[in-house]
Amino acid sequence: MFKELAAQQIEVQFDSQGEESEENEYMDWFIDRRAANYRERRRMCSINVAFMKLRRYIPTFPYEKRLSKIDTLNLAIAYISLLENLLNSDQNMHAYLKEALVMARSGNPQAPPWSTSDLIARLSWINWKKLGIKPM
């Protein structure tokens, strides 16, 4: 996009032997850099929008500032693991969660991988009604 616009505005200069001058080579490089910077800004913007959307679906504290990207990813992984284990469990959801929390708090190595202290602390802030589940 930038390359086409800039090419229209640049008058190609030739030296005495009919070859493009160094100034034109620099302008080509400059135009390519601007185009690459524009693509990178758009890519980063789309990544940031995706993180904003992901943050809406993971449990957060009401008073919490925006989570960092790595914290968002780690929390999303733990939360998805929790939801997957809940779906695959034969136990009642409340019984499963209580058992998993007891194992995690006691340091049992058999505790589920999702039972990080960060996620456990956030479980109390989940809007269970929004998920169609009775509050714990």
Backbone as JSON, one array per atom type, in Angstrom:
{
  "sequence": "MFKELAAQQIEVQFDSQGEESEENEYMDWFIDRRAANYRERRRMCSINVAFMKLRRYIPTFPYEKRLSKIDTLNLAIAYISLLENLLNSDQNMHAYLKEALVMARSGNPQAPPWSTSDLIARLSWINWKKLGIKPM",
  "N": [[0.82, -1.18, 0.0], [1.79, 1.35, 0.96], [4.02, 1.41, -0.65], [3.08, 1.61, -3.29], [1.77, 4.11, -3.21], [3.88, 5.84, -2.53], [5.58, 5.4, -4.67], [4.27, 6.63, -6.74], [4.66, 9.26, -6.11], [7.36, 9.69, -6.23], [9.93, 10.84, -8.2], [11.83, 9.24, -10.45], [15.3, 9.27, -10.43], [18.12, 9.38, -12.5], [21.56, 8.53, -12.96], [24.5, 9.66, -14.8], [25.05, 7.44, -16.38], [22.71, 6.21, -16.85], [21.68, 4.63, -14.82], [19.82, 3.94, -11.81], [20.0, 6.28, -9.15], [21.77, 6.41, -5.94], [20.14, 7.65, -4.16], [17.57, 6.95, -4.95], [17.64, 4.23, -4.4], [17.85, 4.33, -1.64], [15.37, 5.49, -1.09], [13.68, 3.44, -1.95], [14.33, 1.5, -0.04], [13.49, 2.87, 2.25], [10.73, 3.14, 1.79], [10.0, 0.43, 1.73], [10.59, -0.19, 4.43], [8.74, 1.42, 5.78], [6.36, 0.22, 4.93], [6.7, -2.35, 6.02], [6.76, -1.69, 8.74], [4.17, -0.73, 9.05], [2.67, -3.08, 8.54], [3.54, -4.6, 10.73], [2.58, -3.09, 12.89], [-0.17, -3.39, 12.48], [-0.37, -6.16, 12.85], [0.41, -6.43, 15.55], [-1.64, -4.97, 16.72], [-3.86, -6.6, 16.15], [-3.17, -8.85, 17.66], [-3.24, -7.75, 20.25], [-5.98, -7.14, 20.43], [-7.03, -9.72, 20.37], [-6.03, -10.69, 22.82], [-7.44, -9.0, 24.56], [-10.03, -9.94, 24.15], [-9.73, -12.59, 25.07], [-9.2, -12.12, 27.78], [-11.71, -11.48, 28.73], [-12.96, -13.89, 29.17], [-11.76, -15.33, 31.17], [-11.43, -15.96, 34.69], [-11.25, -13.12, 36.73], [-10.12, -10.83, 39.25], [-12.29, -8.38, 40.65], [-11.11, -5.94, 41.27], [-8.76, -5.88, 39.96], [-5.99, -4.84, 37.97], [-5.31, -4.73, 34.44], [-4.35, -7.89, 33.21], [-1.07, -9.18, 32.46], [0.23, -10.3, 29.28], [1.47, -12.84, 29.41], [0.56, -13.74, 31.91], [-2.15, -13.82, 31.35], [-2.24, -15.85, 29.39], [-1.23, -18.08, 30.86], [-3.18, -18.27, 32.89], [-5.46, -18.72, 31.34], [-4.85, -21.22, 30.23], [-4.81, -22.83, 32.56], [-7.47, -22.47, 33.4], [-8.96, -23.5, 31.24], [-8.12, -26.14, 31.42], [-9.22, -26.8, 33.91], [-12.01, -26.57, 33.3], [-12.2, -28.54, 31.34], [-11.53, -30.84, 32.84], [-13.69, -30.81, 34.6], [-15.81, -31.36, 32.86], [-15.11, -33.94, 32.05], [-15.21, -35.39, 34.36], [-16.73, -37.84, 36.46], [-17.86, -37.23, 38.79], [-19.97, -35.14, 40.85], [-19.98, -31.67, 40.16], [-19.42, -29.85, 42.28], [-18.45, -31.57, 44.28], [-16.19, -32.6, 43.0], [-14.62, -30.26, 42.65], [-14.22, -29.5, 45.34], [-12.76, -31.7, 46.31], [-10.48, -31.54, 44.65], [-9.49, -29.04, 45.41], [-8.85, -29.5, 48.1], [-6.81, -31.39, 47.78], [-4.93, -29.8, 46.41], [-4.37, -27.76, 48.25], [-3.23, -29.21, 50.3], [-0.88, -29.96, 49.23], [-0.68, -32.26, 47.78], [0.72, -34.41, 45.4], [-0.89, -35.5, 43.49], [-2.73, -33.67, 42.82], [-4.79, -31.84, 40.53], [-3.43, -30.47, 37.44], [-4.36, -27.91, 36.89], [-4.73, -26.66, 39.27], [-3.52, -24.21, 40.3], [-2.29, -21.74, 42.57], [-3.03, -19.2, 41.86], [-5.27, -19.52, 40.12], [-6.99, -20.89, 41.86], [-7.48, -18.94, 43.81], [-8.93, -17.18, 42.27], [-11.24, -18.56, 41.68], [-13.29, -18.06, 43.47], [-14.32, -15.71, 42.57], [-15.63, -16.22, 40.24], [-18.41, -15.89, 38.13], [-20.71, -17.92, 38.6], [-23.4, -18.27, 38.03], [-23.64, -17.08, 35.55], [-22.46, -19.01, 34.03], [-24.38, -20.89, 34.14], [-24.5, -22.48, 36.38], [-25.01, -23.56, 39.73], [-23.97, -21.43, 42.4], [-20.93, -22.02, 44.23]],
  "CA": [[0.0, 0.0, 0.0], [2.68, 2.52, 1.02], [4.97, 1.37, -1.76], [2.42, 2.12, -4.48], [1.54, 5.54, -3.03], [5.15, 6.56, -2.57], [6.14, 5.28, -6.01], [3.62, 7.64, -7.57], [5.14, 10.59, -5.73], [8.82, 9.79, -6.4], [10.42, 10.98, -9.57], [13.05, 8.44, -10.52], [16.47, 10.03, -10.89], [19.14, 8.53, -13.08], [22.87, 9.17, -13.06], [24.94, 9.89, -16.18], [25.12, 6.18, -17.12], [21.36, 5.67, -17.01], [21.3, 3.76, -13.71], [19.18, 4.66, -10.71], [20.95, 6.84, -8.19], [21.71, 5.87, -4.57], [18.99, 8.27, -3.5], [16.39, 6.13, -5.26], [17.78, 2.98, -3.65], [17.49, 4.65, -0.25], [13.93, 5.7, -1.03], [13.06, 2.11, -2.01], [14.51, 0.9, 1.29], [12.65, 3.63, 3.18], [9.34, 2.77, 1.51], [9.84, -0.95, 2.21], [10.58, -0.16, 5.89], [7.44, 1.96, 6.21], [5.36, -0.81, 4.68], [6.91, -3.41, 7.02], [6.33, -1.15, 10.04], [2.7, -0.68, 9.02], [2.19, -4.46, 8.71], [3.84, -5.02, 12.11], [1.62, -2.4, 13.77], [-1.47, -4.06, 12.31], [-0.27, -7.49, 13.47], [0.39, -6.24, 17.01], [-2.99, -4.53, 17.09], [-4.75, -7.77, 16.14], [-2.8, -9.67, 18.82], [-3.76, -7.09, 21.45], [-7.43, -7.31, 20.43], [-7.27, -11.11, 20.75], [-5.8, -10.8, 24.26], [-8.56, -8.34, 25.24], [-11.16, -10.87, 24.08], [-9.43, -13.72, 25.95], [-9.31, -11.68, 29.18], [-13.13, -11.45, 29.11], [-13.46, -15.23, 29.44], [-11.08, -15.98, 32.28], [-11.81, -15.31, 35.95], [-10.36, -12.06, 37.21], [-10.59, -10.13, 40.43], [-12.94, -7.14, 40.22], [-10.26, -4.77, 41.52], [-7.48, -6.16, 39.34], [-5.6, -4.15, 36.75], [-5.22, -5.62, 33.29], [-3.33, -8.93, 33.31], [-0.06, -9.19, 31.41], [-0.06, -11.32, 28.27], [1.89, -14.16, 29.89], [-0.37, -14.13, 32.97], [-3.41, -14.15, 30.68], [-2.1, -17.17, 28.77], [-1.12, -19.11, 31.91], [-4.48, -18.4, 33.54], [-6.38, -19.33, 30.37], [-4.49, -22.65, 30.16], [-5.29, -23.46, 33.8], [-8.94, -22.41, 33.42], [-9.44, -24.46, 30.24], [-7.87, -27.46, 32.0], [-10.26, -26.99, 34.94], [-13.3, -26.82, 32.65], [-12.1, -29.85, 30.68], [-11.62, -31.86, 33.89], [-15.07, -30.82, 35.1], [-16.63, -32.06, 31.86], [-14.73, -35.36, 31.97], [-15.35, -36.02, 35.67], [-17.99, -38.52, 36.74], [-18.35, -36.68, 40.05], [-20.69, -33.87, 40.9], [-19.02, -30.58, 40.0], [-19.02, -29.31, 43.58], [-17.62, -32.57, 44.96], [-14.91, -32.64, 42.29], [-13.85, -29.05, 42.98], [-13.8, -29.56, 46.75], [-11.69, -32.7, 46.42], [-9.29, -31.01, 43.99], [-8.96, -27.95, 46.23], [-8.23, -30.09, 49.29], [-5.53, -31.97, 47.34], [-4.01, -28.72, 46.06], [-3.96, -27.05, 49.47], [-2.4, -30.09, 51.14], [0.38, -30.22, 48.53], [-0.73, -33.6, 47.21], [1.23, -34.42, 44.02], [-1.97, -35.97, 42.61], [-3.63, -32.54, 42.55], [-4.87, -31.55, 39.09], [-2.47, -29.45, 36.99], [-4.97, -26.58, 36.85], [-4.93, -26.13, 40.63], [-2.51, -23.22, 40.68], [-2.81, -20.86, 43.62], [-3.64, -18.06, 41.19], [-6.62, -19.89, 39.68], [-7.8, -21.23, 43.04], [-7.92, -17.68, 44.41], [-9.9, -16.54, 41.38], [-12.48, -19.34, 41.58], [-14.34, -17.45, 44.29], [-14.86, -14.55, 41.86], [-16.31, -16.64, 39.01], [-19.85, -15.7, 38.11], [-21.2, -19.26, 38.28], [-24.74, -18.16, 37.42], [-23.42, -16.78, 34.13], [-22.12, -20.29, 33.41], [-25.52, -21.78, 34.28], [-24.17, -23.41, 37.46], [-25.27, -23.02, 41.07], [-22.74, -20.97, 43.06], [-20.31, -22.97, 45.16]],
  "C": [[0.88, 1.25, 0.0], [3.58, 2.58, -0.21], [4.34, 1.97, -3.02], [2.21, 3.63, -4.38], [2.84, 6.33, -3.17], [5.76, 6.51, -3.97], [5.53, 6.31, -6.96], [4.21, 9.02, -7.32], [6.64, 10.78, -6.0], [9.14, 9.89, -7.88], [11.76, 10.25, -9.62], [14.17, 9.28, -11.12], [17.53, 9.05, -11.39], [20.47, 9.28, -13.1], [23.28, 9.25, -14.54], [24.99, 8.61, -17.02], [23.76, 5.51, -17.26], [20.94, 4.7, -15.92], [20.67, 4.6, -12.6], [20.22, 5.12, -9.72], [20.79, 6.18, -6.82], [20.52, 6.44, -3.82], [17.72, 7.46, -3.74], [16.45, 4.8, -4.53], [17.41, 3.2, -2.19], [15.98, 4.82, -0.13], [13.19, 4.37, -1.1], [13.15, 1.42, -0.65], [13.57, 1.55, 2.29], [11.18, 3.25, 3.01], [9.07, 1.35, 2.0], [9.76, -1.0, 3.73], [9.23, 0.35, 6.41], [6.33, 0.94, 6.03], [5.48, -1.93, 5.72], [6.47, -2.94, 8.4], [4.81, -1.11, 10.14], [2.12, -2.08, 9.23], [2.4, -4.94, 10.15], [2.88, -4.36, 13.1], [0.25, -3.05, 13.68], [-1.47, -5.43, 12.98], [-0.34, -7.38, 14.98], [-0.98, -5.8, 17.49], [-3.95, -5.72, 17.12], [-4.43, -8.72, 17.29], [-3.37, -9.06, 20.1], [-5.28, -7.21, 21.55], [-7.78, -8.74, 20.86], [-7.05, -11.32, 22.25], [-6.93, -10.13, 25.05], [-9.77, -9.26, 25.26], [-10.95, -12.04, 25.03], [-9.61, -13.33, 27.41], [-10.76, -11.64, 29.65], [-13.63, -12.82, 29.57], [-12.75, -15.94, 30.57], [-11.43, -15.24, 33.57], [-10.77, -14.28, 36.38], [-10.95, -11.46, 38.48], [-11.22, -8.81, 39.99], [-12.04, -5.91, 40.36], [-8.93, -4.86, 40.77], [-7.23, -5.28, 38.11], [-5.51, -5.19, 35.63], [-4.07, -6.62, 33.48], [-2.32, -8.8, 32.19], [-0.41, -10.31, 30.42], [0.32, -12.71, 28.77], [0.98, -14.65, 31.01], [-1.72, -14.54, 32.37], [-3.34, -15.54, 30.07], [-2.03, -18.28, 29.81], [-2.46, -19.34, 32.6], [-5.49, -19.07, 32.61], [-6.11, -20.83, 30.25], [-5.02, -23.39, 31.38], [-6.82, -23.53, 33.82], [-9.54, -23.4, 32.43], [-9.24, -25.88, 30.76], [-8.91, -27.78, 33.08], [-11.59, -27.34, 34.29], [-13.32, -28.17, 31.95], [-12.22, -30.97, 31.71], [-13.03, -31.95, 34.47], [-15.98, -31.59, 34.15], [-16.36, -33.56, 31.84], [-14.91, -36.1, 33.29], [-16.73, -36.68, 35.81], [-18.63, -37.98, 38.01], [-19.22, -35.45, 39.82], [-19.66, -32.76, 40.84], [-18.51, -30.06, 41.34], [-18.11, -30.28, 44.33], [-16.23, -32.64, 44.31], [-14.04, -31.45, 42.67], [-13.35, -29.08, 44.42], [-12.65, -30.53, 46.93], [-10.39, -32.17, 45.8], [-8.66, -29.89, 44.81], [-8.27, -28.47, 47.48], [-6.87, -30.68, 48.91], [-4.5, -30.88, 47.06], [-3.49, -28.02, 47.31], [-3.06, -27.89, 50.36], [-1.07, -30.42, 50.46], [0.45, -31.6, 47.92], [-0.24, -33.56, 45.75], [0.18, -34.89, 43.0], [-2.96, -34.86, 42.27], [-3.64, -32.25, 41.05], [-3.9, -30.43, 38.68], [-3.05, -28.03, 36.97], [-5.01, -25.92, 38.22], [-3.79, -25.23, 41.08], [-3.11, -22.3, 41.73], [-3.51, -19.65, 43.01], [-5.07, -18.38, 40.77], [-7.52, -20.21, 40.87], [-8.33, -19.95, 43.7], [-9.01, -17.02, 43.57], [-11.23, -17.28, 41.31], [-13.62, -18.71, 42.38], [-14.98, -16.26, 43.59], [-15.58, -14.93, 40.57], [-17.8, -16.4, 39.16], [-20.47, -17.03, 37.64], [-22.57, -19.22, 37.63], [-24.62, -17.88, 35.93], [-23.09, -18.05, 33.36], [-23.27, -21.29, 33.49], [-25.32, -22.81, 35.37], [-24.51, -22.75, 38.79], [-23.96, -22.57, 41.69], [-22.24, -21.99, 44.06], [-20.48, -22.48, 46.58]]
}
